[in-house]
GROMACS .gro file of C-alpha atoms in nm:
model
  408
    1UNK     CA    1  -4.047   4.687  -5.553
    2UNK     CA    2  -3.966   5.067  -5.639
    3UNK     CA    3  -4.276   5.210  -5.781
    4UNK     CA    4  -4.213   5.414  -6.170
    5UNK     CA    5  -4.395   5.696  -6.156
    6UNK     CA    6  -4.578   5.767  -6.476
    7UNK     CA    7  -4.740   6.073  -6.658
    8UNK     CA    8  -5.155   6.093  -6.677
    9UNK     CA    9  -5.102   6.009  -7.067
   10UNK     CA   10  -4.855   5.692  -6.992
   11UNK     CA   11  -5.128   5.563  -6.712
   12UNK     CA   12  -5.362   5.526  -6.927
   13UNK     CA   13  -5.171   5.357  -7.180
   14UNK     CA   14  -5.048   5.104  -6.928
   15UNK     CA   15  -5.385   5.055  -6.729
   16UNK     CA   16  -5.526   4.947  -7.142
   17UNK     CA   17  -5.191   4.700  -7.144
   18UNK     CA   18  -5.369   4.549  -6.842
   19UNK     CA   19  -5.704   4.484  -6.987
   20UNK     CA   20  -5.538   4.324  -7.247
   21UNK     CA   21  -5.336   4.082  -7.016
   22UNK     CA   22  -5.652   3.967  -6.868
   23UNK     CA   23  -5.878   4.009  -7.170
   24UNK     CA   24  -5.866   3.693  -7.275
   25UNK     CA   25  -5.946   3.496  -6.990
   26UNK     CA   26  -6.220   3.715  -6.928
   27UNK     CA   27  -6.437   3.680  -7.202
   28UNK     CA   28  -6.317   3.290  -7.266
   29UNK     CA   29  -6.509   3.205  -6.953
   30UNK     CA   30  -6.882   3.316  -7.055
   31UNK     CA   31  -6.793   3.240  -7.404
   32UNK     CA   32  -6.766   2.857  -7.295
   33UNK     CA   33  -7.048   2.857  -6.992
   34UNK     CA   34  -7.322   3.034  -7.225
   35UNK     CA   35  -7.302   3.374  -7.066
   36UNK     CA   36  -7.244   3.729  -7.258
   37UNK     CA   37  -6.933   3.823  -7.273
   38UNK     CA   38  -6.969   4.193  -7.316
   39UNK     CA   39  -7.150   4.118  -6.953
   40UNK     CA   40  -6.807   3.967  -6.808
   41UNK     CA   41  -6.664   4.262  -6.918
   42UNK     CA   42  -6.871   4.525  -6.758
   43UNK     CA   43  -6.907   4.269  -6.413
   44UNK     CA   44  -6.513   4.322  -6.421
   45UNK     CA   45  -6.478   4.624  -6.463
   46UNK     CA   46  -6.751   4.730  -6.203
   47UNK     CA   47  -6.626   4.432  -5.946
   48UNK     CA   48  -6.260   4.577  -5.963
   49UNK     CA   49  -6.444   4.909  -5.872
   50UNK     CA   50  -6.669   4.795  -5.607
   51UNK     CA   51  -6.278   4.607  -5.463
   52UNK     CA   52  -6.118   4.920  -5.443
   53UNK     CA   53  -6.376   5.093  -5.256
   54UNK     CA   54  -6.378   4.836  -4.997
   55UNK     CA   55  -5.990   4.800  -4.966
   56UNK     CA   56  -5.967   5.190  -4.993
   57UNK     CA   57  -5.813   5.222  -5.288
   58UNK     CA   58  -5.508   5.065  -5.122
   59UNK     CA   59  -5.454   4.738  -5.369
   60UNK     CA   60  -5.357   4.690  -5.699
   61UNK     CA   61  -5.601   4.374  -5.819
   62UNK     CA   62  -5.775   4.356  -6.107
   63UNK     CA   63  -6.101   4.095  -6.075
   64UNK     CA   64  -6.184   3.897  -6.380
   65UNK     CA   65  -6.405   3.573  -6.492
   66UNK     CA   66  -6.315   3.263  -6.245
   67UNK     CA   67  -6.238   2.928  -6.410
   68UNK     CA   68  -6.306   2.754  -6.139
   69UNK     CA   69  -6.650   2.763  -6.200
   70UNK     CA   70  -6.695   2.684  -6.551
   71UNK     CA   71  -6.780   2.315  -6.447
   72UNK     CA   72  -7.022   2.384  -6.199
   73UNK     CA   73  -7.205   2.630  -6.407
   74UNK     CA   74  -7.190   2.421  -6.700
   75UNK     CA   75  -7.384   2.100  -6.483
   76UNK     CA   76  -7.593   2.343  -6.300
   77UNK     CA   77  -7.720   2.540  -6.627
   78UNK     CA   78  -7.825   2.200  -6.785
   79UNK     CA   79  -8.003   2.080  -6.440
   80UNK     CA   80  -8.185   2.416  -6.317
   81UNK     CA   81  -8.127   2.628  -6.586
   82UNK     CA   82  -7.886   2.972  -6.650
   83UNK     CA   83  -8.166   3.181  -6.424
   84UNK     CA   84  -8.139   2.907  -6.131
   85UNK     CA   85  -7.741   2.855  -6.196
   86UNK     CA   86  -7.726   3.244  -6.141
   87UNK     CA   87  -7.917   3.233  -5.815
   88UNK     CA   88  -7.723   2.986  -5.685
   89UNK     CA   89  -7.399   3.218  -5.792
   90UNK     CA   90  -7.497   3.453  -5.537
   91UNK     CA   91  -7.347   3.159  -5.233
   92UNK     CA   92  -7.041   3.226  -5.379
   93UNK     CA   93  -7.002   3.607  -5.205
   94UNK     CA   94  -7.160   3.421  -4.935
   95UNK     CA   95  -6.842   3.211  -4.908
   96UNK     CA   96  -6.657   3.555  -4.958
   97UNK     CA   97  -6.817   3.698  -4.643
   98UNK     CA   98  -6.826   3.456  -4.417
   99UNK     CA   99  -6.421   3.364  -4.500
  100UNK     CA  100  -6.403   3.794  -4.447
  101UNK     CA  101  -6.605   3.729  -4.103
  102UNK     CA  102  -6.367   3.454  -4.007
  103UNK     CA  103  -6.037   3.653  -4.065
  104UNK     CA  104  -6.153   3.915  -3.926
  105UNK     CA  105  -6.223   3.753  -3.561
  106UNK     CA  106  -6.060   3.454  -3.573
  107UNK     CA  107  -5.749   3.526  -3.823
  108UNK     CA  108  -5.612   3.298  -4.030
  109UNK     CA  109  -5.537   3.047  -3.863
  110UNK     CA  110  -5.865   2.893  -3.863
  111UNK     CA  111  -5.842   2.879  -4.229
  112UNK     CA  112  -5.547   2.692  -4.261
  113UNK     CA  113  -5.708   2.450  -4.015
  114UNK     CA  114  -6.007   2.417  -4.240
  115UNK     CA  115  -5.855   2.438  -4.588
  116UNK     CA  116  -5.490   2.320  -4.571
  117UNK     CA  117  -5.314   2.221  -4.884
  118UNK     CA  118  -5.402   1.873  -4.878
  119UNK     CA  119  -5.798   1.975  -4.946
  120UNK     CA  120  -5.746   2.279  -5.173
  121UNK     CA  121  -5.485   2.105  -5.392
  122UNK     CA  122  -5.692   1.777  -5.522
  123UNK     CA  123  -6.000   2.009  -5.556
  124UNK     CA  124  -5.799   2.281  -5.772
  125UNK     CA  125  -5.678   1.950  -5.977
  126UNK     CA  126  -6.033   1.870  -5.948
  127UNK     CA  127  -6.122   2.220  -6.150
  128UNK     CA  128  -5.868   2.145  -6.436
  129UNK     CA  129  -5.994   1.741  -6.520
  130UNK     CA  130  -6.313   1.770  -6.473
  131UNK     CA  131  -6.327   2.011  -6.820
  132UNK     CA  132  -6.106   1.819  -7.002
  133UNK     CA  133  -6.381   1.645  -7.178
  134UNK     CA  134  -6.538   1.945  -7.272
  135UNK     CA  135  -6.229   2.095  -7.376
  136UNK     CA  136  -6.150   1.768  -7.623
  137UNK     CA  137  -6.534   1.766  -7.740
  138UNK     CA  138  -6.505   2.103  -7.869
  139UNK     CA  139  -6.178   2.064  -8.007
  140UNK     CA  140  -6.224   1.808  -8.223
  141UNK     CA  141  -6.510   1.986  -8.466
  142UNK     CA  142  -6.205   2.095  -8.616
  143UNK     CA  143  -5.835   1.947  -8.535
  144UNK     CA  144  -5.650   2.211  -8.780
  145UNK     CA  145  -5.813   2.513  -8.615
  146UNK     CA  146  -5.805   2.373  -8.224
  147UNK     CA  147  -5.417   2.266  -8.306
  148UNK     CA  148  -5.305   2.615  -8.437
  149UNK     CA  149  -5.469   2.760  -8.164
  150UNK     CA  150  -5.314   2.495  -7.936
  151UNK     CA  151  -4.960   2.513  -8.064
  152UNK     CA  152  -4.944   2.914  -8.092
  153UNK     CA  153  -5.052   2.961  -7.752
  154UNK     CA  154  -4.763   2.743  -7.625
  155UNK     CA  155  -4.537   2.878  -7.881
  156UNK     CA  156  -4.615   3.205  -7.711
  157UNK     CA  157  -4.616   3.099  -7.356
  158UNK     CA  158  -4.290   2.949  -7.372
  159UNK     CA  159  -4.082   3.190  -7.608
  160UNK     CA  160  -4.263   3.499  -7.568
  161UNK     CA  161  -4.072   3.820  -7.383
  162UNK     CA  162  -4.216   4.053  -7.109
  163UNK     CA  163  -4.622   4.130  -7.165
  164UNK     CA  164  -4.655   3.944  -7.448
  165UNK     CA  165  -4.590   3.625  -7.241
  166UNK     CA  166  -4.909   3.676  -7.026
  167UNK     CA  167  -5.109   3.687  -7.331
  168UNK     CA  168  -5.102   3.329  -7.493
  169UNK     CA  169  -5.477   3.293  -7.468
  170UNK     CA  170  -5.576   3.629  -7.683
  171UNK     CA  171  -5.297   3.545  -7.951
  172UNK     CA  172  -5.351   3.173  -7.945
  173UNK     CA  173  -5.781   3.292  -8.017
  174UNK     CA  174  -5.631   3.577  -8.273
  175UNK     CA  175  -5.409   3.318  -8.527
  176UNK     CA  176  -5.657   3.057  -8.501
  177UNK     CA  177  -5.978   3.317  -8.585
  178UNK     CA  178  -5.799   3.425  -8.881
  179UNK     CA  179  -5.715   3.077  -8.981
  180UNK     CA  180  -6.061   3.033  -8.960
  181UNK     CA  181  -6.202   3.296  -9.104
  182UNK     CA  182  -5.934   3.191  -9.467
  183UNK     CA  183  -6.086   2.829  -9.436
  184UNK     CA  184  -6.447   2.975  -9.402
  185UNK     CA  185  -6.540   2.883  -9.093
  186UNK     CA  186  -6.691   3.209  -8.955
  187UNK     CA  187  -6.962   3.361  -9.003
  188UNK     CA  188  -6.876   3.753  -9.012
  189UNK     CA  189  -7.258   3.847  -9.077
  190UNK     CA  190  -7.363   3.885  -8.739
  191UNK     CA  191  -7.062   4.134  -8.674
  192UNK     CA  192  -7.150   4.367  -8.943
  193UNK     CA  193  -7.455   4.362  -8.857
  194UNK     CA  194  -7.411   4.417  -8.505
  195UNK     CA  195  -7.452   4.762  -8.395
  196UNK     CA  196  -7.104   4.989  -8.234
  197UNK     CA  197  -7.247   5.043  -7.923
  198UNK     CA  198  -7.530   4.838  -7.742
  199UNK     CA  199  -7.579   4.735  -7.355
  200UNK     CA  200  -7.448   4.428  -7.244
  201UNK     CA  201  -7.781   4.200  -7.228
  202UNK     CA  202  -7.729   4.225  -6.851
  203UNK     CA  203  -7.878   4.553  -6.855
  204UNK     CA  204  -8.096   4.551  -7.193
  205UNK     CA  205  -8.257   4.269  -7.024
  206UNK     CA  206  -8.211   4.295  -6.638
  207UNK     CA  207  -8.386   4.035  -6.441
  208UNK     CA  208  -8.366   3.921  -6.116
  209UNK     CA  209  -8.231   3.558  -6.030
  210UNK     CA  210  -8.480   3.319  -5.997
  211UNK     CA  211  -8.393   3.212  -5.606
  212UNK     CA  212  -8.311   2.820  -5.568
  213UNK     CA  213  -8.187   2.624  -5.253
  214UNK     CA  214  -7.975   2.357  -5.462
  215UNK     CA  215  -7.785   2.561  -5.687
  216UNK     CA  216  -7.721   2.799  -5.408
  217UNK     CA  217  -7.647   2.480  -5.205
  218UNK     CA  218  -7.443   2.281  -5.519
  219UNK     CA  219  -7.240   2.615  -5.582
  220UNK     CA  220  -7.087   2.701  -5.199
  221UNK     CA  221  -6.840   2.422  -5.161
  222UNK     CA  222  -6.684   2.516  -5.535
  223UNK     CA  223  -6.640   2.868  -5.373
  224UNK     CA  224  -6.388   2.725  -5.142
  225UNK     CA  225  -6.081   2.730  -5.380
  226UNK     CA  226  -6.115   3.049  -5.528
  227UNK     CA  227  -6.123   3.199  -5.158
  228UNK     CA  228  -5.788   3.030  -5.070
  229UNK     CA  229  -5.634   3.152  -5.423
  230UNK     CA  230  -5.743   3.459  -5.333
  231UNK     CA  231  -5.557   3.443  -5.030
  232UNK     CA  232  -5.224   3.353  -5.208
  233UNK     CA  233  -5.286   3.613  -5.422
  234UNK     CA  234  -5.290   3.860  -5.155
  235UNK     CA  235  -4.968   3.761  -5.064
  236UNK     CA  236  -4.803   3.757  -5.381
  237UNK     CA  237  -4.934   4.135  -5.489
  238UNK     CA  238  -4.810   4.219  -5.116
  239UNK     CA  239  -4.456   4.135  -5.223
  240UNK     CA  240  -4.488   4.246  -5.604
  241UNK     CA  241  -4.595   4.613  -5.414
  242UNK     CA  242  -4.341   4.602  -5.191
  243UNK     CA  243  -4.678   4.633  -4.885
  244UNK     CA  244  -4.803   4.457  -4.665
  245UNK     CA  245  -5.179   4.425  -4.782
  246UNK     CA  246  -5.309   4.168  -4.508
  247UNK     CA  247  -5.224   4.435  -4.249
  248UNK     CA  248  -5.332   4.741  -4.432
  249UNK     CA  249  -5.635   4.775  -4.556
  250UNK     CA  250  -5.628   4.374  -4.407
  251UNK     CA  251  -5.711   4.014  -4.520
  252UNK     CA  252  -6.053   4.068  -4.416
  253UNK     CA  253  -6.105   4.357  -4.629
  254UNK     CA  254  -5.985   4.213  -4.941
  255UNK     CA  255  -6.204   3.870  -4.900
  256UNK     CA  256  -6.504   4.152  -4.837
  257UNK     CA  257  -6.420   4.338  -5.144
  258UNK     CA  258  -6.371   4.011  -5.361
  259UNK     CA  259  -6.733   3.880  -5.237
  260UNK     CA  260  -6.913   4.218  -5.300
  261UNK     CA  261  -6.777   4.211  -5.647
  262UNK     CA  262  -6.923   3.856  -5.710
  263UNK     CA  263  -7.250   3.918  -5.537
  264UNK     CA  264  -7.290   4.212  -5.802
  265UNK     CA  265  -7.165   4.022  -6.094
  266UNK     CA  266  -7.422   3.733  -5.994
  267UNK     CA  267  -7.653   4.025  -6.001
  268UNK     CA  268  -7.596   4.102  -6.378
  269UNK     CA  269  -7.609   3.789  -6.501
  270UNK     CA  270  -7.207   3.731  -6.490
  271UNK     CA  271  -6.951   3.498  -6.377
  272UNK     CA  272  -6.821   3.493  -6.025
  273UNK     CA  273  -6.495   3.739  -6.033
  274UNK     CA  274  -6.149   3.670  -5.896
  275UNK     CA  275  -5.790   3.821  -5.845
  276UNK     CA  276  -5.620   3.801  -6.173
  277UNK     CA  277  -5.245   3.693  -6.104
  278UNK     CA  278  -5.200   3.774  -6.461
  279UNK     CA  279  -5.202   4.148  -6.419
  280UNK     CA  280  -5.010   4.060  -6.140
  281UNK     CA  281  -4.755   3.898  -6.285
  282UNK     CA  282  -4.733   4.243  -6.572
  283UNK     CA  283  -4.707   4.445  -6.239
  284UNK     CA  284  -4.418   4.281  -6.160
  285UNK     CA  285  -4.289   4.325  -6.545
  286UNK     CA  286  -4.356   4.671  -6.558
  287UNK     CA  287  -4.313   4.756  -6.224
  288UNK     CA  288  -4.613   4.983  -6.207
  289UNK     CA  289  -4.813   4.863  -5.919
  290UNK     CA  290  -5.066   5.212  -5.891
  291UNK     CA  291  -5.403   5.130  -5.793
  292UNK     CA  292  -5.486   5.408  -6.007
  293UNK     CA  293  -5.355   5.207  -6.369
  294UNK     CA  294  -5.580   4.944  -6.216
  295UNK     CA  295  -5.918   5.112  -6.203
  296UNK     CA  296  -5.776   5.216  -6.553
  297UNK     CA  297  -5.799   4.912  -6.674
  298UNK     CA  298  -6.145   4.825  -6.485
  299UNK     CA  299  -6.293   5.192  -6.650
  300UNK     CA  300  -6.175   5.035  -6.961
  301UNK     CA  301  -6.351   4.693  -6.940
  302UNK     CA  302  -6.655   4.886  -6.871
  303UNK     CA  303  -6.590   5.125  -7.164
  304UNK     CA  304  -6.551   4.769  -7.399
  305UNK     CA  305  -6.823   4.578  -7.236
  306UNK     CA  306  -7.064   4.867  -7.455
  307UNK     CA  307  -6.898   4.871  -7.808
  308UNK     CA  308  -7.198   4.568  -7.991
  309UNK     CA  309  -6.899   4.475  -8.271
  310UNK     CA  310  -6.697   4.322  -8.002
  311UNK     CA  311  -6.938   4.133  -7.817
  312UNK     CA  312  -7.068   4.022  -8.201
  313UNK     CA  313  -6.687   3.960  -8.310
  314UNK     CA  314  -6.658   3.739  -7.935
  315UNK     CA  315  -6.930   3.518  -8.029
  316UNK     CA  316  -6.805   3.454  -8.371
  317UNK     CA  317  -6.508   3.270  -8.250
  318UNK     CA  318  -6.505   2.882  -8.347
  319UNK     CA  319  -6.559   2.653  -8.112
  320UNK     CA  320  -6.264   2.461  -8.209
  321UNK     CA  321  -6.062   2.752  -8.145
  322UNK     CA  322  -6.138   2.772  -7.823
  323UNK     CA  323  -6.155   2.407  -7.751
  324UNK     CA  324  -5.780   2.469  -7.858
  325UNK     CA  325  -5.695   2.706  -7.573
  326UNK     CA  326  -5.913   2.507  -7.355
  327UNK     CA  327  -5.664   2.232  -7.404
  328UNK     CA  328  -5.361   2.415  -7.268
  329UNK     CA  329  -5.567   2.603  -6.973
  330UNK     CA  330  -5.761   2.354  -6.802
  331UNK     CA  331  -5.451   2.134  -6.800
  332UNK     CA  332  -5.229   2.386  -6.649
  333UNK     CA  333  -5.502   2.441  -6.364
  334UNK     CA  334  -5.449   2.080  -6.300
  335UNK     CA  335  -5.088   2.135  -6.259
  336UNK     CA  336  -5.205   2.436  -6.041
  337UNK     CA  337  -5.305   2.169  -5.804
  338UNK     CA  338  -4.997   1.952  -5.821
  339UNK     CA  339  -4.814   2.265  -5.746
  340UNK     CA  340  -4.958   2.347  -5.478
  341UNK     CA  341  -4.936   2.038  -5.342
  342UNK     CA  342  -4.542   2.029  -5.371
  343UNK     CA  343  -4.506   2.380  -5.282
  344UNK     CA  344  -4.647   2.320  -4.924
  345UNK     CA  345  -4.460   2.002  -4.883
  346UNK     CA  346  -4.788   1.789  -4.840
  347UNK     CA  347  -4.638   1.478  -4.696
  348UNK     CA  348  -4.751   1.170  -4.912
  349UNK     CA  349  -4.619   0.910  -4.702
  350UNK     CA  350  -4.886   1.013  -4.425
  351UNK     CA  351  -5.189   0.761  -4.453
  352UNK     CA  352  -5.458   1.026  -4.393
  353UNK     CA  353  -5.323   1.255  -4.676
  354UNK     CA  354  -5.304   0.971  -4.932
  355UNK     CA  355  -5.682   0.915  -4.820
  356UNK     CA  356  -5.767   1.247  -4.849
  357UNK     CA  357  -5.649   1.294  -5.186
  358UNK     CA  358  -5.734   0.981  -5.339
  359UNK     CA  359  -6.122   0.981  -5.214
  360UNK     CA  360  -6.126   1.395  -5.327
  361UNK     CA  361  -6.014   1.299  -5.689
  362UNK     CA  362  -6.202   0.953  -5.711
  363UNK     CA  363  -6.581   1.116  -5.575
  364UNK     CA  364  -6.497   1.454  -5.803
  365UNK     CA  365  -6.382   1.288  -6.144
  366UNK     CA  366  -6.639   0.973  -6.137
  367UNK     CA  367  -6.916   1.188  -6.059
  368UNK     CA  368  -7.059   1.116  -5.728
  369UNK     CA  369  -7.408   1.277  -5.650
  370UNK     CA  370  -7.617   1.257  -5.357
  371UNK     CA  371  -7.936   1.267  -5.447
  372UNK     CA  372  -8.276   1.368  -5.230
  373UNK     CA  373  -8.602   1.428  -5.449
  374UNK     CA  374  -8.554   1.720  -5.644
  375UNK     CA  375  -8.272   1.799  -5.455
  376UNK     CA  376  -7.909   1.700  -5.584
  377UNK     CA  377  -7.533   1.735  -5.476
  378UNK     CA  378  -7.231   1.635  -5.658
  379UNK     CA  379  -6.917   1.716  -5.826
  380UNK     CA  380  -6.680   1.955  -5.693
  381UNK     CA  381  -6.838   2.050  -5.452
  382UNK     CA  382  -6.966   1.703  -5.280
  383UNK     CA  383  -6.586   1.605  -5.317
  384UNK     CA  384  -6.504   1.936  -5.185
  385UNK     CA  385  -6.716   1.903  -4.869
  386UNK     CA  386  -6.599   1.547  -4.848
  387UNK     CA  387  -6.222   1.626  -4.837
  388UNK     CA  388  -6.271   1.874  -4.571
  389UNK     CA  389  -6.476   1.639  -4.355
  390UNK     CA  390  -6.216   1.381  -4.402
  391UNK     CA  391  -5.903   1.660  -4.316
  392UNK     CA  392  -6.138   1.701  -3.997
  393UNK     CA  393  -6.162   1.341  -3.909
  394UNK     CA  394  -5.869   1.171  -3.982
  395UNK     CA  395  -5.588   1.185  -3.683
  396UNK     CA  396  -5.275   1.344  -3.721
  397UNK     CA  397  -5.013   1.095  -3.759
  398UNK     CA  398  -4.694   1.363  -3.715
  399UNK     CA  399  -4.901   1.491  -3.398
  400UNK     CA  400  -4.986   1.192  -3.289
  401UNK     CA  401  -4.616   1.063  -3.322
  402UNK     CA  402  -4.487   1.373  -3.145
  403UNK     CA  403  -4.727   1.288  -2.868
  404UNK     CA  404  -4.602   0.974  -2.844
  405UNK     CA  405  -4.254   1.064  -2.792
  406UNK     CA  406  -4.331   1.248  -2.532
  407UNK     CA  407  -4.455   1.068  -2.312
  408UNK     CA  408  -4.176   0.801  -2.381
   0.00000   0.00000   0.00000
C-alpha cells in the first residue's frame, strides 16, 4: 500500500481518529471485568509505547484491552480475588515470551505444530459463548436500553461508510447513554462531581500483585489464543503496510513487544493488551500506516487515561447498555472461531478433528474443573490444554493414509 504522507498538524488529527476506533473496546473491557477504565487507557497507551521500542519503531500496531480474557478474569476475580486475578495476569507475558523464545530458535513452524487451527478455533469460539450469559444477564435490567444499543450498533456496522464503520461499539454506548440518561437511568452526580484531571487508580493507589500459583497457573492456557491472533495480525498489518514485518524487525520481536506490554499492564492493575485489527482495518481506510500516527494515538490514550470526568462519565454507563453491545461482540468472537476454522480448511470429515473440537467445546462450555485442595483448573484454559494434548495424541489420518499408499 502507497503510504500518504501527512503534515505534523494532519498526524495528529489522524493518530486521535485512531484512539477513537479502538476507544471503545478499550474501556468496554474493564468496564465489564471490574477494572478502571481510565487504567486501560493509560496500560494502552504505555503498552503501544513499550511495542514500538521493542520492534524499533518499525510497526504500525496499536495494543488495546483483550476480550479474550474477560471470562477468565471474571471466574478468577470471584475465586482469588482482583489482587490474585492480577498476579496470575502476569503468565500471560509469560506466554508472550516463551512463544518470542520459540520463534526465535525454532521458527514457526513449531507453532503451527502446537496450535493449528483445529485447537485455536473451538477455543476462540470458546471466548465468545462462554460470556454470553453474562452478556444476556446484564442486558435484560433493561430490554429498551440493551436493544437500542443492540440495534444501533448493527445499524452502524452494517450501513456505516469508511471510519465510522469500525466504530459500532462507541456509537452503539453513545445513543443508548443518552436514551438513558432521557428515561432517567443515570446517575450524572458522580461526573460533576468528579474532578478534570485525577490519576488513574493504578497509580493513586499502586500496589503490587499479590503472587498466586493458580491464577498464574488458571490464566496461561487462555494466553494461547491471543498469541496466535497476534500472529495473524502480524501478517495482515504486513500486507496493509505493504512490509514484511516477520522479517524485519521479526516475528520474534513483535511477540516480545506484545508480552512486555502485558507484563506492564498486569503491573498497573490493567487488562492484558493485544493488537487491535481495528486500527488496522482504518489503516487500510486511510491508508496512513506511520508508526508515528500510532504512538499518536498511544500519547493520546495516555493524555485521556488522566482527565477524572471521563473515567466518572465511563462508569456511569448502564449496564444494560453495555449488556447491549455485549450481545453483538461476544457473538461475533464466536463467529471469529468458525471463521477461522473455514478459512484454514479444517477438514471435518477427519475423526481426530471432530474429536478435537467436540471435547474442546463440550469441557469449555459445561464447565469442567479439576480440582486439587485449594488448587483449581477449569474453563478455557483446562479445555485449552486439553485440545492441544488431544491435537498431540491423536494420529494423523491424511498422514497416515499417505503412508499407506506408499508402501502399496
Amino acid at each position: 500500500m502507497e503510504q500518504i504522507q501527512l503534515s505534523a498538524s494532519k498526524r495528529v488529527i489522524v493518530g486521535v481518529q485512531f484512539l477513537f476506533v479502538a476507544f471503545g473496546a478499550t474501556v468496554l473491557v474493564p468496564l465489564l471485568v471490574g477494572l478502571d477504565p481510565s487504567t486501560a487507557l493509560l496500560t494502552a497507551g504505555l503498552g503501544t509505547f513499550i511495542f514500538h521500542f521493542i520492534t524499533k519503531g518499525k510497526v504500525p500496531i496499536f495494543l488495546g484491552s483483550s476480550f479474550a480474557f474477560i471470562a477468565p478474569i471474571q471466574h478468577a476475580s470471584s475465586q482469588w480475588g482482583m489482587p490474585g486475578t492480577l498476579a496470575g495476569l502476569l503468565g500471560v507475558s509469560l506466554v508472550y515470551f516463551v512463544m518470542s523464545a520459540l520463534v526465535r530458535f525454532q521458527g514457526k513452524r513449531l507453532l503451527h505444530r502446537l496450535f493449528p487451527p483445529v485447537v485455536i478455533g473451538p477455543v476462540i469460539i470458546l471466548i465468545g459463548l462462554s460470556l454470553s450469559a453474562s452478556a444476556v444477564k446484564m442486558a435484560q435490567t433493561n430490554w429498551t436500553l440493551a436493544f437500542v444499543s443492540l440495534v444501533t450498533a448493527i445499524l452502524v456496522l452494517t450501513l456505516g461508510r469508511g471510519l465510522m464503520k469500525l466504530v459500532p461499539v462507541v456509537c452503539g454506548i453513545a445513543v443508548g447513554y443518552v436514551l438513558a440518561f432521557g428515561m432517567n437511568e443515570v446517575d450524572f452526580q458522580p461526573v460533576l462531581d468528579a474532578p478534570w484531571f485525577a490519576l488513574p487508580t493504578s497509580i493513586s493507589h499502586f500496589s503490587l500483585p499479590q503472587f498466586s500459583w493458580e491464577t498464574l497457573l488458571f490464566m496461561i492456557p487462555v494466553a494461547i489464543a491471543p498469541v496466535v491472533e497476534h500472529i495473524g495480525d502480524v501478517y495482515v498489518v504486513s500486507e496493509v503496510a505493504g512490509k514484511a514485518f516477520t522479517k524485519d524487525p521479526g516475528l520474534h520481536r513483535t511477540l516480545l513487544g506484545d508480552g512486555a506490554a502485558c507484563l506492564a499492564s498486569a503491573l498497573l492493575a490493567g487488562p492484558p493488551v493485544t493488537t487491535y485489527s481495528e486500527v488496522t482495518g482504518a489503516m487500510s481506510i486511510t491508508k496512513v500506516t506511520s508508526p508515528v500516527v500510532i504512538r499518536i494515538a498511544a500519547a493520546t490514550a495516555i493524555l485521556f487515561s488522566v482527565v477524572g470526568k471521563l473515567s466518572a462519565l465511563l462508569r456511569s454507563i448502564p449496564q444494560s447498555v453495555l449488556g447491549g453491545i455485549m450481545l453483538l461482540l461476544f457473538g461475533t468472537i464466536a463467529s471469529v472461531g468458525l471463521l477461522n476454522l473455514m478459512r484454514n480448511k479444517v477438514d471435518l470429515n477427519q475423526t481426530r478433528n471432530i474429536i478435537i473440537i467436540a471435547v474442546t467445546l463440550t469441557m469449555g462450555i459445561g464447565g469442567a474443573a479439576i480440582t486439587y485442595r485449594n488448587f483449581a483448573f477449569s474453563g478455557i484454559g483446562l479445555a485449552a490444554i486439553v485440545g492441544i494434548t488431544l491435537n498431540l495424541c491423536l494420529p494423523n489420518e491424511v498422514a497416515e493414509a499417505k503412508g499407506n499408499n506408499k508402501d502399496t
